[in-house]
Phi, psi and omega in degrees: 000316179294324179294322180293318178295328179295316180291324176296316179296323178293325178291326178291330180279346182287132180295147181293328181293335177292320179293318180295319180295327177292323178291323180295326179289348178285123183298322180295320178295316180296323179293316178295323178294323180288326183276322188239002179269186177057042176062021177265005183296310182292326179292319180294328184274323190260337184268131178291129187283069175262147179212181178295332179284320182246107179283340175211161179265121177262118182252114174277129190224137168200174181204163177243126177281114183272319182193146169271110183282318184195147170227100185272110183290323183290317178274347181057054182228134176248130181247124185235153167249114183236158176247110182280147173222121180228142181226131176207169183250129178241108183288345180280348187240066177237148177204166178266117182301331182292335181278348184230047172067027178076016179287122182256342178205152179225163175241131182228165177288152180292344180280351182265340186234167176283135177231149178297139179279064181293131183224140173275107188295324181258038180288151179247001179264177182264004181292135181289328180225157184290333181244040180295325184251018182275132180247008180288156184261162183256136179266124181243127178264166187294336179273006178094002180283128181249135179233131182226117174252131184209131171279134185225138172258117184249146173234110185238156177285147180211116180288115184271129174259112188263009187299319185253019177300134005263025179247041190261157171241137183241146176240115181245154184237146171239119184247109180254143177181171176279140182269340184245324189265134179276183180292347176286344183242317183230137177230116178270130178229140178287142179293324179232175182295322183276345179070345181206159177220171182236036184296322183248028184286137175250131187292152176260151183289337184246329185238146174241135180273113185268323188202145176218137184209142179222155178208160181267130178224161176246126179254129181255128177231185181295329181276353178140190180256131185241145176273131187225140171253117181250118180250138181244129179244131176249121182236151178233145183277139173277106194270000184299320181299316182287327177296315183286334186252347183233313186281307183296312179300320180291327176295318178295318179297320180293321180291342176295337178298329180292337180291340179295334178273355174272340178285159176301150185294332182266013179282127183283349181271000182297310181294324179297322178297315181293319180295321177297316177297320180297318179293321179297318179294324178295319178296317178298321180294323178293324178296317179293318181296331181289334182263356181258148176292143181285081181248136179271002186287319184206155176260133179302151182299319182289330176290325174299318179299315179296317182296315179297320180295321178296319178296315179295323177294322177297319177293328175298318178296319178297317180293324178297319178297323179294318180297316179297320179297316178296322183294327181261007184283142178234004179286158178302136182275131175298151183295324181291327177295316179295320182292320184284311188270309185282343181251296187286300184293330178297320179287321181294317183270000177059049176268123184258159173291132179228049178291143183301130185295315180294323179296320180295320178295323178293321178297318180295318180292323179295319178293324180292321180289333180290320181215102185289342183270001180291138180265130181246144173286158179281125177205168182273110181292339184287343182228101181297333181290341177270005180291115181294331178295313181296318179296316181294319180296320180297315179296322182292317179292325176296334177268016175063035174240141182267149177262113180264324182213115182293338180289341179276343184262324186243148169290134186256142174233143184280135174233143179255129180242136176278136181284121181287157180290326179237141179284151179292162178296137181257119177258181182291337178271351180280124183292143177280166182294330181275349181282143174280162178302322180293321179294320178292335182278342186300309180301322179293326177294318179293322178294321176294317178297323178295322177293321177294314179297324178299317179289327176297314179295324178300313180291317185295313182286329176297314178294321181295317179298314182294316180293320180295319177296318180295320181290319183294317184262020181291331183276001182283126182283319183219131179273322184236098180256000000 
């Protein structure tokens, strides 16, 4: 402690001219004094270093894309982290290394020397200059060559094409150039043909950088001709996230509509299932629309998928209502409906009669009790589909012939039935004593037609859903990138 106080006291007693003379003897101090002293600081910083030797300043420019930070589709802005590299010649900053202790290069702050007013022309941020917040220093060599490496975060505009979302590729541009100096004073040239490289690129979770290319162009405006470096970046979206969270769930939900035709025709939950699917698809479509820019040029691919699915779901609801209506219909059936559905399509689709076994026995007993002298053919009551009367009647009606009297068509055999003490329960499908055989058969014909139509809709909508999905996504080159 005493030794430290001694040295402090000794420093206070040392004359200031001794310290200054020691600094002057330092070659680096003398060099900085020669370059930036004697009121030349503002001239070195503000005056463009043109001379008779250099009629214009040639700035060699390139950059390395370090990472894609964000690509906002709704705002149409791309945010990048790049490492700038610029090289130019400053004739005001030359010295002889032998006069300054062999020093060949120094590093100074960017505020002490003239730097090119490089500007990102299509920037989307509020920064006045691209390196407004850069604190890196500039390397100056003894021959006047200046080198500046700087990491920069850029926000540039990027026109988003949403036609193939989420399997889209985007092309964004970075336009660098001087904002004040024309080509008579500053000329920007790319260091290499591509103007940029991806040597230190770090991948993004959503986007992959496929290609980058830059070239030098001259833009002419009213104020003059300006030198511009235009770089083009091609990026592609990694679509696995959207496939797993948007496409696959909606496809499964849409295919659930086909299950409504697998349910019985008289099931009251059929319409509720279709309406629930319709609401779910609408919610998904609103989520996608909220993240897309409001552009009238094209509709995103996934929105086309949602829209087509919603339309098909609406038709499913309409078809379900028709099936339910046919199942509960009691009006006379037109002959063409019976011929098409109960005859032709029933055989093609292998739809069998499935009349309730107990109901059929009750109908037979009810008819026997009404007229004990009626003659019935021998058939197996346990299986209505084996009833020869029903099979013969079906074939006759399919041949457009009416059955007026069943005794003329079939050989009759007498059966004796005991009259029960109580009549069987009469349901809405049980024919009344006053009903004719044809009138009692009408509800059963409509129910059979409804089952056939139900199966037709099941096949038709299943094929339609699969084909529509295949057609919409046919142009996608890669599903999992």
